[in-house]
Coordinates of C-alpha atoms in Angstrom, one line a residue:
Chain A
M206 CA -88.2 28.8 40.8
D207 CA -85.2 27.4 39.4
T208 CA -81.6 27.4 41.4
T209 CA -80.5 30.1 39.6
E210 CA -83.3 32.4 40.6
V211 CA -83.1 31.0 44.2
I212 CA -79.3 32.2 44.2
K213 CA -80.2 35.5 43.0
N214 CA -83.0 36.0 45.8
W215 CA -81.2 34.8 48.7
I216 CA -77.8 37.5 47.4
N217 CA -78.6 41.3 48.2
K218 CA -77.6 43.6 45.6
K219 CA -73.9 45.0 46.1
S220 CA -72.7 41.8 48.1
E221 CA -68.8 40.4 48.3
V222 CA -69.6 37.0 46.9
L223 CA -67.3 33.6 46.5
D224 CA -67.9 31.2 44.3
L225 CA -65.7 27.8 45.4
G226 CA -65.4 25.6 42.1
C227 CA -66.6 28.2 40.5
G228 CA -66.4 26.5 36.8
N229 CA -66.8 28.9 34.0
G230 CA -68.1 31.5 36.3
E231 CA -71.4 31.7 34.7
I232 CA -73.6 32.2 38.5
L233 CA -71.0 34.5 38.9
K234 CA -71.6 36.3 35.6
I235 CA -75.4 36.8 36.5
L236 CA -75.1 38.4 39.8
R237 CA -72.7 40.6 38.6
N238 CA -74.8 41.7 35.9
D239 CA -78.4 41.8 37.7
L240 CA -77.1 42.0 41.2
D241 CA -73.9 44.4 40.6
V242 CA -71.8 42.2 43.3
T243 CA -68.4 42.0 43.5
A244 CA -67.6 38.5 42.4
L245 CA -64.3 35.9 42.8
G246 CA -64.2 32.4 41.9
V247 CA -61.9 29.5 42.6
E248 CA -61.5 26.7 40.6
I249 CA -59.1 24.5 39.5
D250 CA -59.9 23.4 35.8
N251 CA -57.7 25.2 33.2
H252 CA -60.3 26.0 30.7
K253 CA -63.1 27.2 32.6
I254 CA -60.7 29.2 34.5
N255 CA -59.4 30.4 31.1
E256 CA -63.8 30.9 30.2
C257 CA -63.7 33.0 33.7
I258 CA -60.8 35.2 32.6
K259 CA -62.5 35.8 29.2
S260 CA -65.9 37.2 30.8
G261 CA -63.9 39.6 33.2
I262 CA -64.1 36.8 35.7
N263 CA -61.5 37.6 39.0
V264 CA -60.8 33.8 39.4
I265 CA -58.2 31.9 41.7
Q266 CA -56.6 28.5 40.4
Q267 CA -56.7 27.0 43.6
N268 CA -57.2 23.2 44.8
I269 CA -59.4 23.7 47.8
D270 CA -58.8 20.2 48.9
E271 CA -55.4 21.8 49.5
G272 CA -57.4 24.2 52.1
L273 CA -58.8 27.5 51.8
T274 CA -56.7 29.2 55.0
N275 CA -56.2 32.3 52.6
F276 CA -59.7 33.3 53.2
G277 CA -60.1 34.9 56.5
N278 CA -62.9 34.8 58.3
K279 CA -66.2 35.9 57.1
S280 CA -64.3 38.1 54.6
F281 CA -67.4 37.3 52.1
D282 CA -70.7 38.6 52.4
V283 CA -71.6 34.9 50.7
V284 CA -69.8 31.8 50.0
I285 CA -71.6 29.5 47.0
M286 CA -70.2 26.1 46.6
S287 CA -72.8 24.6 44.4
Q288 CA -72.7 21.0 43.3
T289 CA -69.0 20.9 44.6
I290 CA -68.9 19.0 48.1
Q291 CA -69.4 16.1 46.7
V292 CA -66.0 15.4 45.1
L293 CA -63.9 17.2 47.8
K294 CA -61.6 14.7 49.9
D295 CA -63.3 16.1 53.3
P296 CA -66.5 17.9 52.8
K297 CA -67.1 18.5 56.6
K298 CA -63.9 20.3 56.8
A299 CA -65.1 22.4 53.5
L300 CA -68.0 22.6 55.2
L301 CA -66.8 24.3 57.9
E302 CA -64.2 26.3 56.0
V303 CA -67.1 28.0 53.8
T304 CA -69.5 28.8 57.1
R305 CA -66.0 30.3 58.1
I306 CA -65.6 32.4 55.4
G307 CA -68.8 33.5 54.7
N308 CA -71.3 35.7 56.7
E309 CA -73.5 33.2 54.9
S310 CA -73.2 30.3 52.3
I311 CA -75.0 28.8 49.9
V312 CA -74.5 25.3 49.4
T313 CA -76.4 22.8 46.8
I314 CA -75.9 19.0 47.0
P315 CA -77.4 16.5 44.8
N316 CA -79.5 14.2 46.5
F317 CA -78.5 10.7 46.5
G318 CA -81.4 10.1 48.0
F319 CA -83.6 10.9 44.9
W320 CA -86.2 8.4 43.8
M321 CA -84.3 7.7 40.3
T322 CA -81.0 7.4 42.0
R323 CA -83.0 4.8 44.8
T324 CA -84.7 2.7 42.2
N325 CA -81.5 2.8 39.4
L326 CA -79.5 0.7 42.4
L327 CA -82.4 -1.1 43.5
L328 CA -83.8 -2.3 40.1
S329 CA -80.1 -2.6 38.1
G330 CA -78.0 -3.6 41.4
K331 CA -75.8 -1.4 39.6
M332 CA -74.2 2.4 40.9
P333 CA -77.0 5.0 39.7
V334 CA -76.2 6.9 36.6
T335 CA -78.7 9.7 36.4
G336 CA -79.1 12.9 35.2
T337 CA -77.7 15.0 37.8
L338 CA -74.9 11.9 38.5
P339 CA -74.5 11.1 34.9
K340 CA -71.1 9.3 35.1
K341 CA -70.4 5.6 35.8
W342 CA -69.3 5.0 39.1
Y343 CA -65.4 4.8 37.9
E344 CA -65.5 7.8 36.6
T345 CA -67.6 10.4 38.4
D346 CA -65.7 12.7 40.3
N347 CA -68.4 12.5 42.8
I348 CA -66.7 10.7 45.9
H349 CA -68.8 11.5 49.0
L350 CA -72.1 11.4 47.9
C351 CA -74.8 11.7 50.5
T352 CA -78.2 12.2 51.1
I353 CA -80.7 15.4 52.1
K354 CA -81.1 13.1 55.5
D355 CA -77.2 12.8 55.8
F356 CA -76.3 16.6 55.0
E357 CA -78.7 18.0 57.4
N358 CA -77.2 15.4 59.9
L359 CA -73.8 16.7 58.8
C360 CA -75.1 20.5 59.7
E361 CA -76.2 19.4 63.1
E362 CA -73.1 17.8 64.4
C363 CA -71.4 20.9 62.8
S364 CA -73.5 23.2 64.7
I365 CA -74.4 25.0 61.1
N366 CA -77.9 26.4 61.1
I367 CA -79.6 26.1 58.0
I368 CA -81.2 29.6 57.8
E369 CA -83.7 28.5 54.4
K370 CA -83.4 25.0 52.2
R371 CA -85.4 24.5 48.8
F372 CA -85.3 21.2 46.6
F373 CA -85.5 20.4 42.6
N374 CA -86.4 17.8 40.4
D375 CA -84.0 16.6 38.2
R376 CA -85.0 19.5 35.8
G377 CA -83.9 22.2 38.5
H378 CA -87.3 23.2 39.2
E379 CA -89.2 23.5 42.5
S380 CA -92.6 21.0 43.0
F381 CA -95.3 19.9 45.5
L382 CA -93.5 16.6 45.3
T383 CA -89.8 18.3 46.1
N384 CA -91.7 20.3 48.9
S385 CA -93.1 17.2 50.4
V386 CA -90.9 14.6 50.3
P387 CA -87.3 16.5 49.3
N388 CA -85.1 13.5 50.2
F389 CA -87.2 10.8 48.0
F390 CA -88.4 13.8 45.4
A391 CA -85.5 16.1 45.0
A392 CA -82.4 15.5 42.9
L393 CA -81.4 19.0 44.1
A394 CA -81.1 20.5 47.4
M395 CA -79.9 24.1 48.1
Y396 CA -79.6 25.2 51.7
K397 CA -78.6 28.7 52.8
I398 CA -76.5 28.2 55.8
S399 CA -74.1 30.0 58.4
K400 CA -72.4 29.4 61.7
Chain B
M43 CA -44.3 27.9 6.3
S44 CA -41.5 30.1 7.6
E45 CA -42.3 33.0 9.8
I46 CA -41.9 35.9 9.2
K47 CA -38.8 37.6 11.0
T48 CA -39.8 41.1 12.1
V49 CA -37.2 43.3 11.8
V50 CA -36.4 45.9 14.8
T51 CA -34.5 48.7 15.7
P52 CA -34.1 50.3 19.1
N53 CA -35.0 54.1 20.0
S54 CA -33.7 56.2 22.7
V55 CA -34.9 59.2 24.7
I56 CA -32.9 61.4 27.3
L57 CA -35.8 62.1 29.4
D58 CA -36.3 65.6 30.8
G59 CA -35.5 66.9 34.3
E60 CA -33.8 65.2 37.3
L61 CA -35.2 62.0 38.9
N62 CA -34.5 62.3 42.6
L63 CA -34.1 58.5 43.5
E64 CA -34.6 56.8 46.8
C65 CA -31.4 56.5 48.3
G66 CA -31.4 60.0 47.9
K67 CA -29.1 60.7 44.9
T68 CA -29.7 62.4 41.7
L69 CA -29.6 61.6 38.3
T70 CA -30.2 64.1 35.5
D71 CA -29.9 63.5 31.4
I72 CA -31.0 59.7 31.8
N73 CA -30.7 57.8 28.7
L74 CA -32.9 55.3 28.3
I75 CA -33.2 53.2 24.9
Y76 CA -36.2 51.1 24.0
E77 CA -38.3 49.5 21.5
T78 CA -41.9 48.9 20.2
Y79 CA -43.6 46.7 18.2
G80 CA -47.0 47.2 17.1
K81 CA -48.8 50.6 16.0
L82 CA -50.2 52.7 19.1
N83 CA -53.6 53.9 18.1
Q84 CA -55.4 57.2 17.9
D85 CA -56.7 57.8 21.7
A86 CA -53.4 56.0 23.3
S87 CA -55.5 53.5 24.8
N88 CA -53.7 50.1 23.2
A89 CA -50.0 50.9 25.1
I90 CA -48.2 47.9 27.2
L91 CA -45.3 47.8 29.1
I92 CA -42.8 45.4 29.4
C93 CA -40.6 45.2 32.2
H94 CA -37.8 43.3 32.5
A95 CA -35.5 41.1 34.7
L96 CA -32.0 40.9 36.0
S97 CA -30.3 39.9 32.8
G98 CA -33.4 41.2 30.2
N99 CA -33.3 44.2 28.0
H100 CA -34.8 46.6 25.8
H101 CA -35.1 43.7 23.0
A102 CA -38.1 41.5 23.7
A103 CA -39.1 40.6 20.3
G104 CA -38.5 40.5 17.0
Y105 CA -35.1 40.6 15.3
Y106 CA -32.5 42.7 14.7
Q107 CA -31.0 42.8 10.9
G108 CA -28.7 39.9 10.2
E109 CA -29.4 38.7 13.5
K110 CA -30.2 34.7 14.1
R111 CA -32.0 35.2 18.0
P112 CA -35.2 37.3 18.8
G113 CA -35.5 39.0 21.7
W114 CA -36.2 37.4 24.5
W115 CA -39.6 37.5 25.0
D116 CA -40.4 36.6 21.6
S117 CA -42.4 33.6 22.5
L118 CA -45.0 35.9 23.8
I119 CA -44.7 39.4 21.8
G120 CA -45.7 39.3 18.3
P121 CA -48.5 39.4 15.9
D122 CA -51.0 36.6 16.7
K123 CA -49.1 35.8 20.0
A124 CA -50.3 36.0 23.8
I125 CA -49.0 39.9 23.3
D126 CA -50.5 40.4 19.9
T127 CA -48.5 43.2 18.1
N128 CA -51.5 43.2 15.4
K129 CA -53.8 44.8 18.8
F130 CA -51.3 46.4 21.2
Y131 CA -48.6 48.7 21.3
V132 CA -45.6 47.3 22.6
V133 CA -43.2 49.6 24.5
C134 CA -39.9 47.5 26.3
P135 CA -37.1 49.8 27.8
N136 CA -33.5 49.1 29.6
N137 CA -34.1 49.9 32.7
I138 CA -31.5 52.7 34.0
G139 CA -28.9 50.9 35.6
G140 CA -28.8 48.4 32.4
C141 CA -25.7 48.1 30.5
H142 CA -27.4 48.0 26.7
G143 CA -27.9 51.4 25.9
S144 CA -29.5 53.4 29.1
L145 CA -27.7 55.2 31.6
G146 CA -25.8 52.6 33.8
P147 CA -22.5 51.8 35.8
S148 CA -20.8 51.5 32.2
S149 CA -22.1 54.9 30.8
I150 CA -19.6 57.7 31.1
N151 CA -19.8 60.3 34.3
K152 CA -19.8 63.7 33.1
E153 CA -18.9 64.9 35.9
T154 CA -15.6 63.0 35.7
G155 CA -14.8 62.1 32.6
K156 CA -15.1 58.5 33.7
H157 CA -17.2 55.4 33.6
F158 CA -19.6 55.3 36.5
G159 CA -18.9 52.3 37.4
P160 CA -19.3 51.8 41.6
D161 CA -20.3 55.4 41.4
F162 CA -23.5 54.7 39.9
P163 CA -26.0 55.1 42.3
I164 CA -28.2 52.0 43.8
I165 CA -31.1 52.1 42.1
T166 CA -34.6 50.3 43.5
V167 CA -37.6 49.0 41.7
K168 CA -39.6 52.6 42.5
D169 CA -37.0 54.8 40.8
W170 CA -37.5 52.5 37.5
V171 CA -41.2 53.1 37.5
R172 CA -40.7 56.4 37.9
S173 CA -38.3 56.6 34.9
Q174 CA -40.8 54.5 33.2
S175 CA -43.3 56.7 33.7
R176 CA -41.2 59.8 32.4
L177 CA -41.0 57.7 29.8
S178 CA -44.6 57.1 29.2
D179 CA -45.2 60.5 29.3
Y180 CA -42.9 61.1 26.8
L181 CA -44.6 58.6 24.2
G182 CA -47.9 60.2 24.8
I183 CA -49.3 57.4 26.6
K184 CA -51.5 58.4 29.5
K185 CA -52.5 55.0 30.6
W186 CA -50.7 52.1 30.0
H187 CA -53.5 48.7 29.0
A188 CA -51.4 47.1 30.8
V189 CA -47.7 46.6 32.9
I190 CA -46.4 43.2 32.5
G191 CA -43.2 41.7 33.7
G192 CA -41.5 38.1 35.0
S193 CA -39.3 37.9 37.9
L194 CA -38.0 41.2 38.6
G195 CA -40.0 42.3 35.8
G196 CA -42.9 41.5 37.6
M197 CA -41.7 43.5 40.7
Q198 CA -42.2 46.5 38.4
A199 CA -45.6 45.7 37.2
L200 CA -46.7 44.9 40.9
E201 CA -44.9 48.4 41.7
W202 CA -46.5 50.4 39.0
S203 CA -50.1 48.9 40.1
Y204 CA -49.7 51.1 43.6
L205 CA -47.2 53.7 43.0
F206 CA -49.4 54.8 39.4
P207 CA -53.0 53.4 40.2
K208 CA -54.5 55.1 37.6
K209 CA -51.9 55.2 34.6
L210 CA -52.2 51.3 34.3
K211 CA -56.0 49.3 33.2
K212 CA -54.2 46.0 34.1
A213 CA -51.2 44.4 35.8
V214 CA -49.7 41.2 35.0
I215 CA -47.3 39.5 37.7
I216 CA -45.5 37.0 36.2
A217 CA -43.3 34.2 38.7
A218 CA -42.4 37.1 41.1
A219 CA -42.2 37.5 44.9
S220 CA -43.1 40.5 46.7
K221 CA -40.1 40.1 48.6
L222 CA -37.0 38.0 48.2
S223 CA -36.3 35.3 50.7
A224 CA -33.3 35.0 52.6
Q225 CA -32.8 31.7 50.6
N226 CA -32.7 34.4 47.6
I227 CA -30.7 36.8 49.1
A228 CA -28.0 34.3 50.0
F229 CA -27.6 33.1 46.3
N230 CA -27.7 37.2 45.7
E231 CA -24.7 37.3 47.8
V232 CA -23.1 34.5 46.2
A233 CA -23.2 35.5 43.2
R234 CA -21.8 39.2 44.7
Q235 CA -18.7 37.8 46.1
A236 CA -17.9 36.2 43.2
I237 CA -17.8 39.4 41.2
L238 CA -16.3 41.1 44.3
N239 CA -13.5 38.4 44.6
D240 CA -12.6 38.5 41.1
P241 CA -9.0 40.4 40.6
N242 CA -10.0 42.2 37.6
F243 CA -13.2 43.9 39.9
L244 CA -10.6 47.0 40.4
G245 CA -13.4 48.2 43.0
G246 CA -15.4 48.3 40.2
R247 CA -13.4 50.8 37.8
Y248 CA -12.3 48.1 35.4
L249 CA -13.7 49.7 32.7
D250 CA -11.6 52.9 33.0
S251 CA -8.4 49.9 33.7
G252 CA -9.5 48.4 30.4
V253 CA -10.1 44.9 32.1
N254 CA -13.3 42.8 32.8
P255 CA -13.9 40.8 36.0
K256 CA -15.3 37.9 33.5
Q257 CA -14.2 34.6 35.7
G258 CA -16.5 36.2 38.3
L259 CA -19.3 37.5 36.4
K260 CA -19.2 33.9 34.6
L261 CA -19.7 32.3 37.9
A262 CA -22.2 34.8 39.3
R263 CA -24.2 34.0 35.9
M264 CA -23.6 29.9 36.7
V265 CA -24.8 30.5 40.0
G266 CA -27.8 32.3 38.9
H267 CA -28.5 29.9 36.1
I268 CA -29.1 27.0 38.2
T269 CA -31.8 28.5 40.3
Y270 CA -33.6 29.0 36.7
L271 CA -33.7 25.6 35.9
S272 CA -35.9 23.0 37.6
D273 CA -34.4 19.8 39.0
E274 CA -37.0 17.6 36.4
A275 CA -35.6 20.0 33.3
M276 CA -32.0 19.8 34.3
R277 CA -32.6 16.0 34.6
S278 CA -34.2 15.4 31.3
K279 CA -31.9 18.1 29.6
F280 CA -28.7 16.8 30.6
G281 CA -29.2 13.5 33.2
R282 CA -25.9 12.6 34.2
E283 CA -24.7 12.6 30.1
L284 CA -21.1 12.7 29.5
K285 CA -19.5 14.4 27.0
E286 CA -16.7 11.6 26.3
D287 CA -18.3 8.3 26.7
K288 CA -15.7 7.5 30.0
L289 CA -15.1 9.4 33.0
N290 CA -11.5 11.0 32.9
F291 CA -10.9 11.0 37.2
G292 CA -9.8 14.6 36.5
F293 CA -11.2 18.6 36.9
D294 CA -12.9 19.6 33.4
A295 CA -16.3 20.0 32.5
E296 CA -17.0 16.2 31.7
F297 CA -20.6 16.1 32.5
E298 CA -23.0 17.7 29.9
I299 CA -24.4 20.1 32.5
E300 CA -20.9 21.8 33.5
S301 CA -20.0 22.6 29.8
Y302 CA -23.8 24.1 29.8
L303 CA -23.4 26.2 32.8
R304 CA -19.4 26.9 31.5
Y305 CA -20.5 28.2 28.4
Q306 CA -24.0 29.9 29.5
G307 CA -21.8 31.9 31.9
D308 CA -18.7 32.5 29.0
I309 CA -21.8 34.2 26.7
F310 CA -22.9 35.7 29.5
S311 CA -19.8 37.6 30.8
E312 CA -18.7 38.5 27.6
N313 CA -22.2 40.7 27.1
F314 CA -23.2 42.3 30.7
D315 CA -21.5 44.3 32.6
A316 CA -19.9 43.4 36.3
N317 CA -21.8 46.7 37.9
T318 CA -25.0 45.9 36.3
Y319 CA -25.5 42.7 37.9
L320 CA -24.2 43.6 41.4
L321 CA -26.6 46.7 41.3
M322 CA -29.7 43.9 39.8
T323 CA -29.0 41.9 42.9
K324 CA -29.0 44.6 45.0
I325 CA -32.4 45.8 43.4
L326 CA -33.8 42.3 43.9
D327 CA -32.6 42.3 47.8
Y328 CA -34.3 46.0 48.4
F329 CA -37.4 45.0 46.5
D330 CA -40.2 44.6 49.8
P331 CA -43.2 47.1 49.7
A332 CA -44.8 45.8 52.9
S333 CA -42.3 47.1 55.1
E334 CA -42.9 50.8 54.8
Y335 CA -46.4 49.3 56.2
E336 CA -45.2 46.9 59.3
G337 CA -45.0 44.2 56.8
N338 CA -48.8 44.1 55.7
L339 CA -48.5 43.9 52.0
A340 CA -52.6 44.0 51.8
K341 CA -51.9 47.7 53.3
A342 CA -49.2 48.3 51.1
L343 CA -51.8 47.7 48.5
D344 CA -54.3 49.6 49.2
A345 CA -54.1 52.1 46.5
V346 CA -54.4 49.7 44.0
V347 CA -57.5 50.2 41.3
S348 CA -56.2 48.2 37.7
Q349 CA -57.1 44.9 37.5
L350 CA -54.1 42.4 38.2
L351 CA -53.2 38.9 37.0
V352 CA -50.8 36.9 38.5
I353 CA -49.1 33.7 37.7
S354 CA -46.7 31.4 39.1
F355 CA -45.1 27.8 37.4
T356 CA -44.9 24.7 39.3
T357 CA -41.8 24.0 39.3
D358 CA -40.4 27.4 40.1
W359 CA -38.6 27.2 42.9
R360 CA -36.4 30.7 42.6
F361 CA -39.6 32.4 42.9
S362 CA -42.4 29.6 43.9
P363 CA -46.0 29.2 43.3
E364 CA -46.2 29.7 47.1
R365 CA -44.7 33.8 46.6
S366 CA -47.1 34.4 43.8
R367 CA -49.6 33.2 46.5
E368 CA -48.8 35.9 49.3
I369 CA -49.0 38.7 46.4
V370 CA -52.9 37.0 45.7
D371 CA -53.8 36.6 49.1
A372 CA -52.8 40.4 49.7
L373 CA -54.4 41.4 46.9
I374 CA -57.6 39.5 48.0
E375 CA -57.6 40.9 51.4
A376 CA -57.2 44.4 49.9
K377 CA -60.7 43.3 48.0
K378 CA -58.5 44.0 44.5
D379 CA -59.8 42.6 41.2
V380 CA -57.2 39.7 41.2
S381 CA -57.0 36.5 39.4
Y382 CA -54.3 33.4 39.5
L383 CA -53.0 30.9 37.6
E384 CA -50.8 28.5 38.4
I385 CA -49.0 26.9 35.2
N386 CA -48.3 23.1 35.3
S387 CA -44.8 23.8 33.4
P388 CA -41.6 21.7 33.8
H389 CA -39.4 24.8 32.7
G390 CA -38.5 25.9 36.6
H391 CA -38.3 29.5 36.7
D392 CA -37.4 30.3 33.1
S393 CA -41.0 28.8 32.5
F394 CA -42.4 32.9 32.0
L395 CA -40.0 32.7 28.6
F396 CA -41.4 29.7 27.1
A397 CA -45.0 30.1 25.3
D398 CA -46.6 26.9 27.3
E399 CA -50.7 26.6 26.1
Q400 CA -52.5 27.7 29.1
Y401 CA -49.9 30.6 30.3
V402 CA -50.4 32.0 26.5
R403 CA -54.2 31.4 26.4
G404 CA -54.5 33.1 30.2
L405 CA -52.4 36.1 29.4
A406 CA -54.0 36.7 26.0
S407 CA -57.7 36.4 27.2
F408 CA -56.8 38.8 30.1
L409 CA -55.4 41.4 28.1
E410 CA -58.5 41.3 25.7
N411 CA -61.8 41.0 28.4

């Protein structure tokens, strides 16, 4: 399965879904059309917000780094944070907020322990540039990259339950290898968590 | 290529029946002056209502014959503009209590044969929305495609969304607040005191005596005008520029900002009615939909079924982004369809009048999605 299919499998029909860092609303559109969810996105980029509005996706222009206190405790069935946590100033706080707002949360991270990232750094001696992390160190928004191990340790430290997890290669698919040694073979990890 | 100037003319209607006001009084023979732009389609589904703000009126777009200045929101309303009159039929009335042709304090009271003046009842945002709803009945519009307003106009759009939830598809609430802050009321009070203490105010009966409390109205407008601009906008537009190259060590207007404010105040005081100004500031002060629900705005907005777009501007300090976010938060809590845009614009509260690219794009996308 690919990432979108897994997300669809993890979300019940007619759920209330909040997507933090929703981009152009791609995932929310799919969830709205296929699962009839009530969708709300949070995004900071003007152009992406306009794409959401064009598609009729409700979107709030908000900087996640400035807090999410406007969302009540357990006010959404599911909170999605897809490949966003690594661009935030305080990922730990964000993770706690995500699990406070959602009954369940789906968090996706790019895995810095991915073999291509490791070998890239090892062989070139330079900050890795890969398909999942395509920008150079000075132009990337990713300021808090972590590995699968790091993320799971943080969850444990925060007493956050990992309900399910899935691992994907750099083409966004699951495979025998990604499932056997995820911290080495997975480019992307997806977690269903709660607190 | 020079822009084609659309010439517009106002219409007027006398609304059927009485209007029972929130204050307990009743108005009859309510005359409303309004303008329309674009064409109403066959099933009357493309109509947009524009609600004006404190000093606004029904002349929102286009040009009057021979006039050089267009309507107050011409930057946003017109062919291919944010509110596209090639697609939408746009209606903008002058509200009750106004001074540009609709029933207001400067109208003649049939019972006395004199101007209403201070006897004109205190209107509320709810009263306005009810009168606008009567106007929609008259125009054959069962459901507005959208109700849109900035500032005090945004408060009317918000009121529409829960007072007549099924009579609009979308609402756009721009640079507004769900209630005034103490600071907002304080500024209004200074404006009122300026008018009330003008020797020509005569307890509000100045029209019957053929005078105008021009100085008071001018001062009120000058204070108001400061709150519409951002510090940044004032600095970049005027800075500390002097009219002459030297200081004159006196109290005449020396700095450019002084003469600008005096000029704006003069123009305004010649074209606006002091009683209307007083009334408008009271309407602003009284607006507080949450007050009937123990301060719970989410509960007040429970009836909303339309899609809402809330827009604020980063440099607006009269109704700051924080005030708009209060509305947005309540709508999210009440699980309503809401989107929110925070536009980076240098013009302060007045930003809602400018066709900033992001603002135009967001508004147009929302109206057409």
